[in-house]
CSV table of C-alpha atoms in Angstrom, one decimal:
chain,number,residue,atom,x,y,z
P,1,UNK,CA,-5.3,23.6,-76.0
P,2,UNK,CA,-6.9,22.6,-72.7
P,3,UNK,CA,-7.9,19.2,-74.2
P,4,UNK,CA,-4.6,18.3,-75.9
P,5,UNK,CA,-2.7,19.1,-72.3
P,6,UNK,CA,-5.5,16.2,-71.0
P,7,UNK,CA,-5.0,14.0,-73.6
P,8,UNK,CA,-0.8,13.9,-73.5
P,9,UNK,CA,-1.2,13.8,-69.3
P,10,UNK,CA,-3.2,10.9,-69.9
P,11,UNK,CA,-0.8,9.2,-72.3
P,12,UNK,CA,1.8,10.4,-69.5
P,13,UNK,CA,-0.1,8.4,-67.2
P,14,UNK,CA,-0.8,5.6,-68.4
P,15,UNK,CA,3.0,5.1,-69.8
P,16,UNK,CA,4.3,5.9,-66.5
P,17,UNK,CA,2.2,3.5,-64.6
P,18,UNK,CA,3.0,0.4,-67.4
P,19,UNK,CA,6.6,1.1,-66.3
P,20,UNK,CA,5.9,1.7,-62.8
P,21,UNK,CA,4.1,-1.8,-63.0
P,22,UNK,CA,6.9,-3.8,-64.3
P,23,UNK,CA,9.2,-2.9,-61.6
P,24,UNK,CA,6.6,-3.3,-58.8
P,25,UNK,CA,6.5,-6.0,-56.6
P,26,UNK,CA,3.2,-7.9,-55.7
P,27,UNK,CA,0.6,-6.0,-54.1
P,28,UNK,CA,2.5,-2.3,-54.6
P,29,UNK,CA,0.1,0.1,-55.9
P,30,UNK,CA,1.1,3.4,-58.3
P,31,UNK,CA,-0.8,6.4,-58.8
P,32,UNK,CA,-0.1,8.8,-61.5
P,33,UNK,CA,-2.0,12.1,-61.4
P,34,UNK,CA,-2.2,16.0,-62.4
P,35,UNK,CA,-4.7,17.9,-61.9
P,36,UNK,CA,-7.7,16.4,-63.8
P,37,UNK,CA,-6.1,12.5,-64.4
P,38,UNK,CA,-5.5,9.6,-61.9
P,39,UNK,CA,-4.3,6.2,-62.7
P,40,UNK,CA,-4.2,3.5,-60.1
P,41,UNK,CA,-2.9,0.0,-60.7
P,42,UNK,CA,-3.1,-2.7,-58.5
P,43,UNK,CA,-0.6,-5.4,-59.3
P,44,UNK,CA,-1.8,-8.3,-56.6
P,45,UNK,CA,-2.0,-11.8,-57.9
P,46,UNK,CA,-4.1,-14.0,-56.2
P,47,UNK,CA,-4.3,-17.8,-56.3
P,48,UNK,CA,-7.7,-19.1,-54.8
P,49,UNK,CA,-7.1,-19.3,-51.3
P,50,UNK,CA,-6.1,-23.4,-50.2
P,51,UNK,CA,-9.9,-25.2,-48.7
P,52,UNK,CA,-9.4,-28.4,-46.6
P,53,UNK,CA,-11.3,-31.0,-49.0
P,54,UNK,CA,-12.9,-33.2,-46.1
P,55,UNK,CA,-16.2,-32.7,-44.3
P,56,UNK,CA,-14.6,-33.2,-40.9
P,57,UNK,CA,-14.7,-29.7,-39.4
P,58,UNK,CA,-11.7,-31.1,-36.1
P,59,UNK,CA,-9.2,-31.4,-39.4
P,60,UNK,CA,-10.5,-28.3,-41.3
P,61,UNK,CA,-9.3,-26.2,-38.1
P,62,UNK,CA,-5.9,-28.0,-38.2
P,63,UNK,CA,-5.7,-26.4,-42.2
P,64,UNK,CA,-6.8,-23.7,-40.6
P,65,UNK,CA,-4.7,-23.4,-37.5
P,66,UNK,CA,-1.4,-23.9,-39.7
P,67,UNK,CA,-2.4,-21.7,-42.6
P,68,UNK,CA,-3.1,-18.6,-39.8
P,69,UNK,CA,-0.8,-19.2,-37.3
P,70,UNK,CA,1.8,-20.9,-38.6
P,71,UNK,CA,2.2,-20.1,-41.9
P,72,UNK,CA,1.9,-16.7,-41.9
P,73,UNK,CA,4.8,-16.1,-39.5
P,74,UNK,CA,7.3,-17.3,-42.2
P,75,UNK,CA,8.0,-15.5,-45.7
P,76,UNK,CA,4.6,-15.0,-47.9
P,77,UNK,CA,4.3,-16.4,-51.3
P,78,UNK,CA,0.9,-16.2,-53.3
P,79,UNK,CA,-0.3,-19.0,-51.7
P,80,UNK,CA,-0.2,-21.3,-48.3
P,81,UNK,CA,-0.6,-25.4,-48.8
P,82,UNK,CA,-0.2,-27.0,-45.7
P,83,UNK,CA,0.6,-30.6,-45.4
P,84,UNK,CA,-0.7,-33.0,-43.2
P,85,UNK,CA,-0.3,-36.9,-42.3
P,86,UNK,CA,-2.5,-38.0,-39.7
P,87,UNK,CA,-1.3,-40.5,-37.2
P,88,UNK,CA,-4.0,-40.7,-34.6
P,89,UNK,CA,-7.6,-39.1,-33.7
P,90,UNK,CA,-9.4,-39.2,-30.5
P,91,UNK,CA,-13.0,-37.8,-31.0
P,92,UNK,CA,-14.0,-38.9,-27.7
P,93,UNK,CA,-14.1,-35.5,-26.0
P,94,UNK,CA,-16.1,-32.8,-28.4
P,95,UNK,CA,-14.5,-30.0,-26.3
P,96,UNK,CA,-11.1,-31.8,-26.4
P,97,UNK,CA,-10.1,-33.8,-29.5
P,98,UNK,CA,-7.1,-34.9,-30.0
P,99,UNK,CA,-5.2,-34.7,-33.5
P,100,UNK,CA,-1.8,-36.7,-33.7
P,101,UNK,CA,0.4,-35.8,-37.2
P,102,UNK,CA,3.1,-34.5,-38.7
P,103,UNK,CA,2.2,-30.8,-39.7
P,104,UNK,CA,3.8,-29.2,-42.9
P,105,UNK,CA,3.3,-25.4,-44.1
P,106,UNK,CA,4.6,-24.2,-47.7
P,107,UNK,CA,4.4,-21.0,-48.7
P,108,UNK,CA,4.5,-20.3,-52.9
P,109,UNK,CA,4.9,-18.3,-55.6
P,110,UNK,CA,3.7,-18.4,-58.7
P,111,UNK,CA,6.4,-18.0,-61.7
P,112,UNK,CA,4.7,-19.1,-65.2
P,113,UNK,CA,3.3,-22.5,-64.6
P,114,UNK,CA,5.3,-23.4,-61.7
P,115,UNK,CA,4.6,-23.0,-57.8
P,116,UNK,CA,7.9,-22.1,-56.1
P,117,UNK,CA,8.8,-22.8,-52.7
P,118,UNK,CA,9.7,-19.2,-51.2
P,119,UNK,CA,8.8,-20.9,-47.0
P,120,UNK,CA,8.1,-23.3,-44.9
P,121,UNK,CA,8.5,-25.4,-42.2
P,122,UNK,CA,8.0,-28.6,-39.9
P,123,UNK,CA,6.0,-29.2,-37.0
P,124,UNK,CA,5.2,-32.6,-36.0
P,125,UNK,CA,2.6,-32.8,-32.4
P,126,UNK,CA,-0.5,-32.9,-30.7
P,127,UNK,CA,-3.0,-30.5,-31.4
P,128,UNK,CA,-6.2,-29.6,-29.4
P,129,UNK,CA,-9.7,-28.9,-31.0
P,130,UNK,CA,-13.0,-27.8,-29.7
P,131,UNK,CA,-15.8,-28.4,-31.6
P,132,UNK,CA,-18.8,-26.4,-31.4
P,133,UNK,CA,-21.4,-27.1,-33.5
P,134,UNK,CA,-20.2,-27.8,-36.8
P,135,UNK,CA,-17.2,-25.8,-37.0
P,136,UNK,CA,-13.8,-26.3,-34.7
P,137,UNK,CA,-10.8,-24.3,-33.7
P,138,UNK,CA,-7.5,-25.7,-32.5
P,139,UNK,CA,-6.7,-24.7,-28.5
P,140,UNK,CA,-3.5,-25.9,-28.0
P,141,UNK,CA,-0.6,-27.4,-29.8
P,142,UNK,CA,2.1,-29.8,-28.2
P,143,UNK,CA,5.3,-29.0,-30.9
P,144,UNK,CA,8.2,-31.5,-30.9
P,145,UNK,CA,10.8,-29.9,-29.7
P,146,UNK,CA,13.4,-29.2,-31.9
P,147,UNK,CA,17.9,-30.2,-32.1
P,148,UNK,CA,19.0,-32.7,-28.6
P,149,UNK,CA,15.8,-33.1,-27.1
P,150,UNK,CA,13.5,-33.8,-30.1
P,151,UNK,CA,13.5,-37.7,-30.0
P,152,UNK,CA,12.2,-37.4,-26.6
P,153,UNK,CA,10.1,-34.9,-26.9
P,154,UNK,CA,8.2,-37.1,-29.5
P,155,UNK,CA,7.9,-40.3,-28.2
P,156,UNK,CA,6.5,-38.3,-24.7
P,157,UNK,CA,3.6,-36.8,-27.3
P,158,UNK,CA,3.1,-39.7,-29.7
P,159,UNK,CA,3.1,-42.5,-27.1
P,160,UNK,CA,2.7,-45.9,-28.5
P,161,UNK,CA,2.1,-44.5,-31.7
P,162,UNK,CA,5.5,-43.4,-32.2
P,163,UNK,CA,6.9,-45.9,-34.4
P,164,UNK,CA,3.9,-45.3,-36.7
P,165,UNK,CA,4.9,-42.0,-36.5
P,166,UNK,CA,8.2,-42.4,-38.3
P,167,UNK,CA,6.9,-44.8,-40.2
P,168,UNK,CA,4.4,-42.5,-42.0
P,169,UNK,CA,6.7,-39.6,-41.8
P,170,UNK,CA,9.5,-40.8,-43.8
P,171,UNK,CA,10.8,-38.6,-46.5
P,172,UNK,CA,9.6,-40.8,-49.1
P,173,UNK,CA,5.5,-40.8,-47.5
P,174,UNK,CA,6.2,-37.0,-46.8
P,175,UNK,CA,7.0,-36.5,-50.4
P,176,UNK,CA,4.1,-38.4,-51.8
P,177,UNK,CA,1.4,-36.0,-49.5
P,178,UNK,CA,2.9,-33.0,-50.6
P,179,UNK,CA,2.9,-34.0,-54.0
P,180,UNK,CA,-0.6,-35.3,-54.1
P,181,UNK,CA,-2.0,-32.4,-51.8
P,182,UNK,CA,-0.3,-29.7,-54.2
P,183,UNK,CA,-2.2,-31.9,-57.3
P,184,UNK,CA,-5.4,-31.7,-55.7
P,185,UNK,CA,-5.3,-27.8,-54.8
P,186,UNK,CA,-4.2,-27.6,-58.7
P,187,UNK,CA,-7.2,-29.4,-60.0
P,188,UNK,CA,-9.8,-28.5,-57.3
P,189,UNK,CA,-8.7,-25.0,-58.2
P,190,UNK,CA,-8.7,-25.5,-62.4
P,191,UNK,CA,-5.2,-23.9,-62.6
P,192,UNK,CA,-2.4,-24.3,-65.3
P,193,UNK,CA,0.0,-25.0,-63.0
P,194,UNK,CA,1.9,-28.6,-64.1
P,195,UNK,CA,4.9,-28.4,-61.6
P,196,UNK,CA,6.6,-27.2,-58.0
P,197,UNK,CA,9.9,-26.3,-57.0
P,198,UNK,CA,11.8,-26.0,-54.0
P,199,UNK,CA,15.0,-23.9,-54.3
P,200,UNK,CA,18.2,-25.5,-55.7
P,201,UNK,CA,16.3,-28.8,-56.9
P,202,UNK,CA,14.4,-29.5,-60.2
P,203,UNK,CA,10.7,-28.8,-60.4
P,204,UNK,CA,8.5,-31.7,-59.4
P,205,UNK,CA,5.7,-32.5,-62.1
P,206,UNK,CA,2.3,-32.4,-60.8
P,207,UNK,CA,0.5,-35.6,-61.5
P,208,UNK,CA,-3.3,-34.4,-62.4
């Protein structure tokens, strides 16, 4: 008798965690017990974590800098790929370069084969990196303000580089760098994802 009440609380268990699981959102865990069974499942989906491609460690800590502590104080998806179009560098000063650019941060979800856009956010400036040794960390960050002033505020930080600026920033350049940054994460990473969407527009095929 003993073993036939282990075996149905199993079954119980196992039924009530598929269920559980299918109304769970990511990351929840359930576990379903009596007193000899205990189910736990973990529902967290992962995508491989986005890796800055390039060797130089000042623009890995930009990645990194905007992935942290910029992207993480909007909504959470499954996965942060920033976006970044370099205007300037000054490497003069190892303990103060100087990284000119308009900075991007999308946060997504994966549905099927399809990242979806579920954050994100502009902000175009002047960040500062230390190098030591042969990794880097960003200091400081000069945003572009925002609304009235933001014209201003921008040609203060980009200088004589402003017009270049707007030039490379356009929607149609901005476009092409997501789309070819997302591609790259998608192939680096071996994934079957073939498309993105942003809310309320079509999906955007990836070109791999």
């Amino acid at each position: 008798m003993t073993q036939k009440k282990t075996q149905i609380g199993l079954l119980a268990a196992i039924l009530l965690g598929s269920i559980f699981t299918s109304c769970m959102n990511k990351g929840d865990k359930v576990i379903v017990a009596d007193n000899e069974t205990e189910v736990v499942v973990d529902t967290f989906n992962t995508l491989p974590p986005f890796k800055y491609p390039g060797r130089e460690p000042h623009i890995a800590a930009v990645y990194t800098y905007l992935i942290d502590s910029i992207g993480a104080q909007y909504s959470q998806g499954d996965i942060c790929i920033p976006q970044v179009t370099i205007v300037k560098t000054d490497e003069t000063n190892s303990n103060d370069i100087l990284v000119w650019g308009d900075f991007w941060v999308f946060n997504y979800k994966q549905v099927g084969d399809t990242l979806k856009t579920v954050s994100g956010g502009n902000d175009p400036g002047l960040m500062h990196v230390k190098q030591v040794g042969k990794t880097a960390q960003v200091t400081k960050f000069e945003r572009v303000e925002d609304g009235a002033g933001n014209v201003a505020s921008a040609k203060k930080i980009f200088g004589i580089n402003y017009s270049l600026y707007r030039k490379l920033c356009s929607e149609q350049e901005r476009d092409k760098v997501r789309a070819e940054g997302i591609a790259d994460y998608v192939k680096r990473n071996k994934l079957s994802i073939t498309c993105f969407q942003d809310y309320g527009w079509d999906a955007v095929s990836i070109q791999k």
